[in-house]
Amino acid sequence: MFDPAVASVSDTPLVSATPSIVSVEHVFKSVTDSTGTLNILQDIDFALAPRETAAIVGASGSGKSTLLSIIAGLDTPTKGTVRLAGQDIFAMSEDDRAALRAQKVGFVFQSFQLMGNLTALENVMLPLELSGAKGARAQATEMLKRVGLGERLGHYPKVLSGGEQQRVALARAFVVQPAVLLADEPTGSLDFATGETVMALMFELNQELGTTLVLVTHDPAIARRCTRRITIEAGRVAAS
């Protein structure tokens, strides 16, 4: 049943008065090996405004995670491009693309991707230190308090629960106040109740900091919380 609160790409105009923070422009992705060519993504085209929340949904193998990697500039399209804050990321060198990611993009992964040899505080300080930000310790401490881990600053990931590790990952992603947050199945490794807590926190931080949120999910309930739903079927954007 159509939910008017959730617009598909086909229902939502791509041109608006608000400049796009993310623009995916006719992106194709294919790989070729000895067995032939596999088309992963075909003519993906959409734009997201600042503060928008978008869920990329679809069956396993439909190309969702590949699309997220291309938006991040971690993978390159066969054809087409992605603009981040108006900049064509595939016209940049790899070093410049990495620098733009550090300034504009935060990441949250299903497997947390924390540094096991660093404490919670050190994990959250890391992106600030890499960017040369001043007051990294104070900023990281405040963000960990914001996600409810003010008493766990000195703990290493191995002694934190899955939910606590994902909250550290959220703090690390949001501490740089990114223009765009990319999340790949952020609750996939968590039980239902913990996942609900983590997602509530993610949306709260998204609203507080004005970040554009793009997440890959199999969970219809999570997708419904987003203002946009982009359904990928067999590598193409499908109408919902």
PDB file of C-alpha atoms in Angstrom:
ATOM      1  CA  MET A   1       0.000   0.000   0.000  1.00  0.00           C
ATOM      2  CA  PHE A   2       1.351   3.409  -0.899  1.00  0.00           C
ATOM      3  CA  ASP A   3       2.517   5.462   2.051  1.00  0.00           C
ATOM      4  CA  PRO A   4       2.343   9.182   1.192  1.00  0.00           C
ATOM      5  CA  ALA A   5       4.922   9.926   3.894  1.00  0.00           C
ATOM      6  CA  VAL A   6       7.499   7.925   1.970  1.00  0.00           C
ATOM      7  CA  ALA A   7       8.272   8.999  -1.581  1.00  0.00           C
ATOM      8  CA  SER A   8      10.037   6.835  -4.119  1.00  0.00           C
ATOM      9  CA  VAL A   9      12.579   8.317  -6.495  1.00  0.00           C
ATOM     10  CA  SER A  10      10.032   8.278  -9.296  1.00  0.00           C
ATOM     11  CA  ASP A  11       7.544  10.222  -7.166  1.00  0.00           C
ATOM     12  CA  THR A  12       9.988  12.932  -6.118  1.00  0.00           C
ATOM     13  CA  PRO A  13      11.210  15.708  -8.438  1.00  0.00           C
ATOM     14  CA  LEU A  14      14.983  15.740  -8.890  1.00  0.00           C
ATOM     15  CA  VAL A  15      15.067  19.509  -9.318  1.00  0.00           C
ATOM     16  CA  SER A  16      14.222  21.744  -6.384  1.00  0.00           C
ATOM     17  CA  ALA A  17      15.043  25.151  -5.001  1.00  0.00           C
ATOM     18  CA  THR A  18      17.413  23.554  -2.503  1.00  0.00           C
ATOM     19  CA  PRO A  19      20.855  22.668  -3.901  1.00  0.00           C
ATOM     20  CA  SER A  20      21.636  18.964  -3.738  1.00  0.00           C
ATOM     21  CA  ILE A  21      24.235  17.744  -1.266  1.00  0.00           C
ATOM     22  CA  VAL A  22      24.436  14.361  -3.053  1.00  0.00           C
ATOM     23  CA  SER A  23      23.778  13.965  -6.766  1.00  0.00           C
ATOM     24  CA  VAL A  24      24.053  10.544  -8.414  1.00  0.00           C
ATOM     25  CA  GLU A  25      24.116  11.119 -12.158  1.00  0.00           C
ATOM     26  CA  HIS A  26      23.390   8.251 -14.580  1.00  0.00           C
ATOM     27  CA  VAL A  27      25.669   5.816 -12.784  1.00  0.00           C
ATOM     28  CA  PHE A  28      26.437   2.431 -14.340  1.00  0.00           C
ATOM     29  CA  LYS A  29      28.648  -0.264 -12.825  1.00  0.00           C
ATOM     30  CA  SER A  30      29.680  -3.487 -14.537  1.00  0.00           C
ATOM     31  CA  VAL A  31      32.474  -6.004 -14.082  1.00  0.00           C
ATOM     32  CA  THR A  32      33.923  -8.290 -16.727  1.00  0.00           C
ATOM     33  CA  ASP A  33      35.712 -11.594 -16.294  1.00  0.00           C
ATOM     34  CA  SER A  34      36.259 -14.767 -18.316  1.00  0.00           C
ATOM     35  CA  THR A  35      32.553 -15.627 -18.090  1.00  0.00           C
ATOM     36  CA  GLY A  36      31.387 -12.313 -19.523  1.00  0.00           C
ATOM     37  CA  THR A  37      30.051  -8.982 -18.252  1.00  0.00           C
ATOM     38  CA  LEU A  38      27.905  -8.565 -15.160  1.00  0.00           C
ATOM     39  CA  ASN A  39      25.844  -5.366 -14.968  1.00  0.00           C
ATOM     40  CA  ILE A  40      25.577  -4.408 -11.282  1.00  0.00           C
ATOM     41  CA  LEU A  41      24.067  -0.915 -11.590  1.00  0.00           C
ATOM     42  CA  GLN A  42      22.264   0.560 -14.591  1.00  0.00           C
ATOM     43  CA  ASP A  43      21.495   4.260 -15.033  1.00  0.00           C
ATOM     44  CA  ILE A  44      21.051   5.189 -11.357  1.00  0.00           C
ATOM     45  CA  ASP A  45      20.018   8.832 -11.149  1.00  0.00           C
ATOM     46  CA  PHE A  46      18.766  10.784  -8.125  1.00  0.00           C
ATOM     47  CA  ALA A  47      19.630  13.728  -5.897  1.00  0.00           C
ATOM     48  CA  LEU A  48      19.367  14.346  -2.156  1.00  0.00           C
ATOM     49  CA  ALA A  49      18.919  17.668  -0.411  1.00  0.00           C
ATOM     50  CA  PRO A  50      20.687  18.719   2.792  1.00  0.00           C
ATOM     51  CA  ARG A  51      19.144  17.130   5.927  1.00  0.00           C
ATOM     52  CA  GLU A  52      17.247  14.562   3.860  1.00  0.00           C
ATOM     53  CA  THR A  53      17.085  10.937   5.016  1.00  0.00           C
ATOM     54  CA  ALA A  54      17.105   8.227   2.358  1.00  0.00           C
ATOM     55  CA  ALA A  55      16.846   4.448   2.623  1.00  0.00           C
ATOM     56  CA  ILE A  56      18.307   2.330  -0.174  1.00  0.00           C
ATOM     57  CA  VAL A  57      16.315  -0.891  -0.188  1.00  0.00           C
ATOM     58  CA  GLY A  58      16.124  -4.023  -2.308  1.00  0.00           C
ATOM     59  CA  ALA A  59      16.862  -7.734  -2.323  1.00  0.00           C
ATOM     60  CA  SER A  60      20.312  -9.109  -1.561  1.00  0.00           C
ATOM     61  CA  GLY A  61      22.522  -8.795  -4.610  1.00  0.00           C
ATOM     62  CA  SER A  62      20.505  -5.948  -6.120  1.00  0.00           C
ATOM     63  CA  GLY A  63      23.449  -3.525  -5.987  1.00  0.00           C
ATOM     64  CA  LYS A  64      22.630  -1.516  -2.833  1.00  0.00           C
ATOM     65  CA  SER A  65      26.036  -1.738  -1.153  1.00  0.00           C
ATOM     66  CA  THR A  66      27.835  -1.142  -4.450  1.00  0.00           C
ATOM     67  CA  LEU A  67      25.810   2.041  -4.891  1.00  0.00           C
ATOM     68  CA  LEU A  68      26.685   3.190  -1.369  1.00  0.00           C
ATOM     69  CA  SER A  69      30.392   2.556  -2.054  1.00  0.00           C
ATOM     70  CA  ILE A  70      30.189   4.614  -5.254  1.00  0.00           C
ATOM     71  CA  ILE A  71      28.461   7.478  -3.428  1.00  0.00           C
ATOM     72  CA  ALA A  72      31.355   7.379  -0.960  1.00  0.00           C
ATOM     73  CA  GLY A  73      33.908   7.359  -3.761  1.00  0.00           C
ATOM     74  CA  LEU A  74      35.323   4.082  -2.477  1.00  0.00           C
ATOM     75  CA  ASP A  75      34.340   2.347  -5.723  1.00  0.00           C
ATOM     76  CA  THR A  76      34.283   3.873  -9.197  1.00  0.00           C
ATOM     77  CA  PRO A  77      31.410   3.684 -11.681  1.00  0.00           C
ATOM     78  CA  THR A  78      31.841   2.314 -15.173  1.00  0.00           C
ATOM     79  CA  LYS A  79      29.945   5.371 -16.398  1.00  0.00           C
ATOM     80  CA  GLY A  80      28.333   8.384 -14.766  1.00  0.00           C
ATOM     81  CA  THR A  81      29.389  10.378 -11.745  1.00  0.00           C
ATOM     82  CA  VAL A  82      28.546  11.475  -8.208  1.00  0.00           C
ATOM     83  CA  ARG A  83      28.650  15.054  -6.977  1.00  0.00           C
ATOM     84  CA  LEU A  84      29.153  15.743  -3.300  1.00  0.00           C
ATOM     85  CA  ALA A  85      28.403  19.305  -2.239  1.00  0.00           C
ATOM     86  CA  GLY A  86      28.591  20.230  -5.928  1.00  0.00           C
ATOM     87  CA  GLN A  87      31.984  18.626  -6.535  1.00  0.00           C
ATOM     88  CA  ASP A  88      32.430  15.837  -9.091  1.00  0.00           C
ATOM     89  CA  ILE A  89      34.223  13.290  -6.934  1.00  0.00           C
ATOM     90  CA  PHE A  90      35.383  11.186  -9.877  1.00  0.00           C
ATOM     91  CA  ALA A  91      37.075  14.172 -11.503  1.00  0.00           C
ATOM     92  CA  MET A  92      39.348  14.266  -8.442  1.00  0.00           C
ATOM     93  CA  SER A  93      42.528  12.384  -7.686  1.00  0.00           C
ATOM     94  CA  GLU A  94      42.249   9.584  -5.131  1.00  0.00           C
ATOM     95  CA  ASP A  95      44.030  11.753  -2.563  1.00  0.00           C
ATOM     96  CA  ASP A  96      41.667  14.681  -3.106  1.00  0.00           C
ATOM     97  CA  ARG A  97      38.673  12.342  -2.955  1.00  0.00           C
ATOM     98  CA  ALA A  98      39.931  10.936   0.347  1.00  0.00           C
ATOM     99  CA  ALA A  99      40.389  14.460   1.704  1.00  0.00           C
ATOM    100  CA  LEU A 100      36.826  15.380   0.709  1.00  0.00           C
ATOM    101  CA  ARG A 101      35.508  12.235   2.421  1.00  0.00           C
ATOM    102  CA  ALA A 102      37.362  13.178   5.585  1.00  0.00           C
ATOM    103  CA  GLN A 103      35.727  16.613   5.550  1.00  0.00           C
ATOM    104  CA  LYS A 104      32.214  15.779   4.397  1.00  0.00           C
ATOM    105  CA  VAL A 105      31.371  12.092   4.953  1.00  0.00           C
ATOM    106  CA  GLY A 106      30.809   9.858   7.977  1.00  0.00           C
ATOM    107  CA  PHE A 107      30.451   6.071   7.868  1.00  0.00           C
ATOM    108  CA  VAL A 108      28.626   3.496   9.988  1.00  0.00           C
ATOM    109  CA  PHE A 109      29.028  -0.183   9.124  1.00  0.00           C
ATOM    110  CA  GLN A 110      27.253  -3.370  10.175  1.00  0.00           C
ATOM    111  CA  SER A 111      30.536  -4.739  11.555  1.00  0.00           C
ATOM    112  CA  PHE A 112      31.346  -1.497  13.464  1.00  0.00           C
ATOM    113  CA  GLN A 113      34.912  -1.238  12.004  1.00  0.00           C
ATOM    114  CA  LEU A 114      36.429   0.016  15.259  1.00  0.00           C
ATOM    115  CA  MET A 115      40.190  -0.097  15.867  1.00  0.00           C
ATOM    116  CA  GLY A 116      40.657  -2.899  18.388  1.00  0.00           C
ATOM    117  CA  ASN A 117      43.882  -1.470  19.799  1.00  0.00           C
ATOM    118  CA  LEU A 118      42.262   1.900  20.563  1.00  0.00           C
ATOM    119  CA  THR A 119      39.897   2.782  23.405  1.00  0.00           C
ATOM    120  CA  ALA A 120      36.411   4.111  22.717  1.00  0.00           C
ATOM    121  CA  LEU A 121      37.705   7.642  23.231  1.00  0.00           C
ATOM    122  CA  GLU A 122      40.700   7.101  20.952  1.00  0.00           C
ATOM    123  CA  ASN A 123      38.476   5.619  18.231  1.00  0.00           C
ATOM    124  CA  VAL A 124      36.291   8.720  18.256  1.00  0.00           C
ATOM    125  CA  MET A 125      39.289  11.062  18.422  1.00  0.00           C
ATOM    126  CA  LEU A 126      40.898   9.431  15.383  1.00  0.00           C
ATOM    127  CA  PRO A 127      39.019  11.217  12.546  1.00  0.00           C
ATOM    128  CA  LEU A 128      39.447  14.544  14.333  1.00  0.00           C
ATOM    129  CA  GLU A 129      43.180  14.003  14.704  1.00  0.00           C
ATOM    130  CA  LEU A 130      43.513  12.932  11.068  1.00  0.00           C
ATOM    131  CA  SER A 131      41.812  16.145   9.979  1.00  0.00           C
ATOM    132  CA  GLY A 132      44.013  18.263  12.242  1.00  0.00           C
ATOM    133  CA  ALA A 133      41.097  19.470  14.364  1.00  0.00           C
ATOM    134  CA  LYS A 134      41.895  21.167  17.660  1.00  0.00           C
ATOM    135  CA  GLY A 135      40.443  19.935  20.918  1.00  0.00           C
ATOM    136  CA  ALA A 136      39.945  16.393  19.647  1.00  0.00           C
ATOM    137  CA  ARG A 137      39.831  14.840  23.121  1.00  0.00           C
ATOM    138  CA  ALA A 138      37.193  17.250  24.421  1.00  0.00           C
ATOM    139  CA  GLN A 139      35.035  16.890  21.311  1.00  0.00           C
ATOM    140  CA  ALA A 140      35.266  13.092  21.343  1.00  0.00           C
ATOM    141  CA  THR A 141      34.471  12.954  25.055  1.00  0.00           C
ATOM    142  CA  GLU A 142      31.390  15.132  24.596  1.00  0.00           C
ATOM    143  CA  MET A 143      30.137  13.022  21.687  1.00  0.00           C
ATOM    144  CA  LEU A 144      30.587   9.771  23.620  1.00  0.00           C
ATOM    145  CA  LYS A 145      28.614  11.302  26.484  1.00  0.00           C
ATOM    146  CA  ARG A 146      25.926  12.238  23.955  1.00  0.00           C
ATOM    147  CA  VAL A 147      25.552   8.591  22.896  1.00  0.00           C
ATOM    148  CA  GLY A 148      25.447   7.418  26.517  1.00  0.00           C
ATOM    149  CA  LEU A 149      29.004   6.135  26.841  1.00  0.00           C
ATOM    150  CA  GLY A 150      30.512   8.754  29.100  1.00  0.00           C
ATOM    151  CA  GLU A 151      31.512   6.026  31.565  1.00  0.00           C
ATOM    152  CA  ARG A 152      33.149   3.843  28.882  1.00  0.00           C
ATOM    153  CA  LEU A 153      35.761   6.224  27.483  1.00  0.00           C
ATOM    154  CA  GLY A 154      38.736   4.048  28.409  1.00  0.00           C
ATOM    155  CA  HIS A 155      37.242   0.716  27.364  1.00  0.00           C
ATOM    156  CA  TYR A 156      38.486  -1.227  24.361  1.00  0.00           C
ATOM    157  CA  PRO A 157      36.013  -2.600  21.771  1.00  0.00           C
ATOM    158  CA  LYS A 158      36.481  -6.209  22.906  1.00  0.00           C
ATOM    159  CA  VAL A 159      34.896  -5.446  26.291  1.00  0.00           C
ATOM    160  CA  LEU A 160      31.971  -3.480  24.835  1.00  0.00           C
ATOM    161  CA  SER A 161      28.669  -5.043  23.794  1.00  0.00           C
ATOM    162  CA  GLY A 162      27.574  -4.928  20.160  1.00  0.00           C
ATOM    163  CA  GLY A 163      25.224  -2.050  20.875  1.00  0.00           C
ATOM    164  CA  GLU A 164      27.955  -0.127  22.687  1.00  0.00           C
ATOM    165  CA  GLN A 165      30.374  -0.690  19.829  1.00  0.00           C
ATOM    166  CA  GLN A 166      27.826   0.643  17.342  1.00  0.00           C
ATOM    167  CA  ARG A 167      27.272   3.702  19.537  1.00  0.00           C
ATOM    168  CA  VAL A 168      31.030   4.297  19.495  1.00  0.00           C
ATOM    169  CA  ALA A 169      30.858   3.993  15.705  1.00  0.00           C
ATOM    170  CA  LEU A 170      28.016   6.548  15.643  1.00  0.00           C
ATOM    171  CA  ALA A 171      30.007   8.921  17.824  1.00  0.00           C
ATOM    172  CA  ARG A 172      33.040   8.528  15.547  1.00  0.00           C
ATOM    173  CA  ALA A 173      30.904   9.208  12.463  1.00  0.00           C
ATOM    174  CA  PHE A 174      29.095  12.253  13.844  1.00  0.00           C
ATOM    175  CA  VAL A 175      31.958  13.879  15.762  1.00  0.00           C
ATOM    176  CA  VAL A 176      33.291  15.504  12.570  1.00  0.00           C
ATOM    177  CA  GLN A 177      29.792  16.876  11.862  1.00  0.00           C
ATOM    178  CA  PRO A 178      29.689  15.411   8.348  1.00  0.00           C
ATOM    179  CA  ALA A 179      27.493  16.801   5.613  1.00  0.00           C
ATOM    180  CA  VAL A 180      26.578  13.219   4.666  1.00  0.00           C
ATOM    181  CA  LEU A 181      26.397  10.058   6.762  1.00  0.00           C
ATOM    182  CA  LEU A 182      26.470   6.720   4.924  1.00  0.00           C
ATOM    183  CA  ALA A 183      25.299   3.657   6.840  1.00  0.00           C
ATOM    184  CA  ASP A 184      25.391   0.068   5.552  1.00  0.00           C
ATOM    185  CA  GLU A 185      22.973  -2.195   7.471  1.00  0.00           C
ATOM    186  CA  PRO A 186      23.844  -0.414  10.746  1.00  0.00           C
ATOM    187  CA  THR A 187      21.647  -2.718  12.862  1.00  0.00           C
ATOM    188  CA  GLY A 188      22.360  -5.950  11.001  1.00  0.00           C
ATOM    189  CA  SER A 189      24.568  -7.355  13.776  1.00  0.00           C
ATOM    190  CA  LEU A 190      22.325  -6.262  16.638  1.00  0.00           C
ATOM    191  CA  ASP A 191      19.285  -7.750  18.342  1.00  0.00           C
ATOM    192  CA  PHE A 192      15.957  -6.030  17.749  1.00  0.00           C
ATOM    193  CA  ALA A 193      15.822  -3.946  20.930  1.00  0.00           C
ATOM    194  CA  THR A 194      19.442  -2.790  20.652  1.00  0.00           C
ATOM    195  CA  GLY A 195      18.947  -2.019  16.977  1.00  0.00           C
ATOM    196  CA  GLU A 196      15.922   0.116  17.784  1.00  0.00           C
ATOM    197  CA  THR A 197      17.961   2.089  20.312  1.00  0.00           C
ATOM    198  CA  VAL A 198      20.820   2.625  17.876  1.00  0.00           C
ATOM    199  CA  MET A 199      18.516   3.744  15.055  1.00  0.00           C
ATOM    200  CA  ALA A 200      16.645   6.167  17.315  1.00  0.00           C
ATOM    201  CA  LEU A 201      19.992   7.679  18.290  1.00  0.00           C
ATOM    202  CA  MET A 202      21.129   7.884  14.663  1.00  0.00           C
ATOM    203  CA  PHE A 203      18.007   9.793  13.627  1.00  0.00           C
ATOM    204  CA  GLU A 204      18.279  12.105  16.643  1.00  0.00           C
ATOM    205  CA  LEU A 205      21.876  12.992  15.773  1.00  0.00           C
ATOM    206  CA  ASN A 206      20.926  13.380  12.130  1.00  0.00           C
ATOM    207  CA  GLN A 207      18.333  16.008  13.052  1.00  0.00           C
ATOM    208  CA  GLU A 208      20.518  17.775  15.605  1.00  0.00           C
ATOM    209  CA  LEU A 209      23.510  18.146  13.280  1.00  0.00           C
ATOM    210  CA  GLY A 210      21.648  18.630  10.003  1.00  0.00           C
ATOM    211  CA  THR A 211      23.355  15.713   8.305  1.00  0.00           C
ATOM    212  CA  THR A 212      22.026  14.056   5.158  1.00  0.00           C
ATOM    213  CA  LEU A 213      21.557  10.368   5.994  1.00  0.00           C
ATOM    214  CA  VAL A 214      21.826   7.626   3.369  1.00  0.00           C
ATOM    215  CA  LEU A 215      21.414   4.087   4.636  1.00  0.00           C
ATOM    216  CA  VAL A 216      21.197   0.617   3.156  1.00  0.00           C
ATOM    217  CA  THR A 217      18.695  -1.563   4.989  1.00  0.00           C
ATOM    218  CA  HIS A 218      16.583  -4.696   4.649  1.00  0.00           C
ATOM    219  CA  ASP A 219      14.308  -3.517   7.466  1.00  0.00           C
ATOM    220  CA  PRO A 220      11.019  -1.997   6.192  1.00  0.00           C
ATOM    221  CA  ALA A 221      10.447  -0.272   9.545  1.00  0.00           C
ATOM    222  CA  ILE A 222      13.768   1.570   9.260  1.00  0.00           C
ATOM    223  CA  ALA A 223      13.052   2.490   5.632  1.00  0.00           C
ATOM    224  CA  ARG A 224       9.688   3.967   6.631  1.00  0.00           C
ATOM    225  CA  ARG A 225      11.415   6.343   9.038  1.00  0.00           C
ATOM    226  CA  CYS A 226      13.276   7.966   6.146  1.00  0.00           C
ATOM    227  CA  THR A 227      11.869  10.772   4.027  1.00  0.00           C
ATOM    228  CA  ARG A 228      12.958   8.999   0.829  1.00  0.00           C
ATOM    229  CA  ARG A 229      12.994   5.346  -0.174  1.00  0.00           C
ATOM    230  CA  ILE A 230      15.135   4.334  -3.153  1.00  0.00           C
ATOM    231  CA  THR A 231      14.313   0.812  -4.257  1.00  0.00           C
ATOM    232  CA  ILE A 232      16.933  -1.032  -6.301  1.00  0.00           C
ATOM    233  CA  GLU A 233      15.846  -4.042  -8.356  1.00  0.00           C
ATOM    234  CA  ALA A 234      18.351  -5.888 -10.550  1.00  0.00           C
ATOM    235  CA  GLY A 235      20.641  -2.859 -10.542  1.00  0.00           C
ATOM    236  CA  ARG A 236      17.990  -0.302 -11.498  1.00  0.00           C
ATOM    237  CA  VAL A 237      15.879   2.198  -9.573  1.00  0.00           C
ATOM    238  CA  ALA A 238      12.373   0.711  -9.418  1.00  0.00           C
ATOM    239  CA  ALA A 239       9.134   2.591  -8.760  1.00  0.00           C
ATOM    240  CA  SER A 240       7.517   1.787  -5.409  1.00  0.00           C
TER     241      SER A 240
END
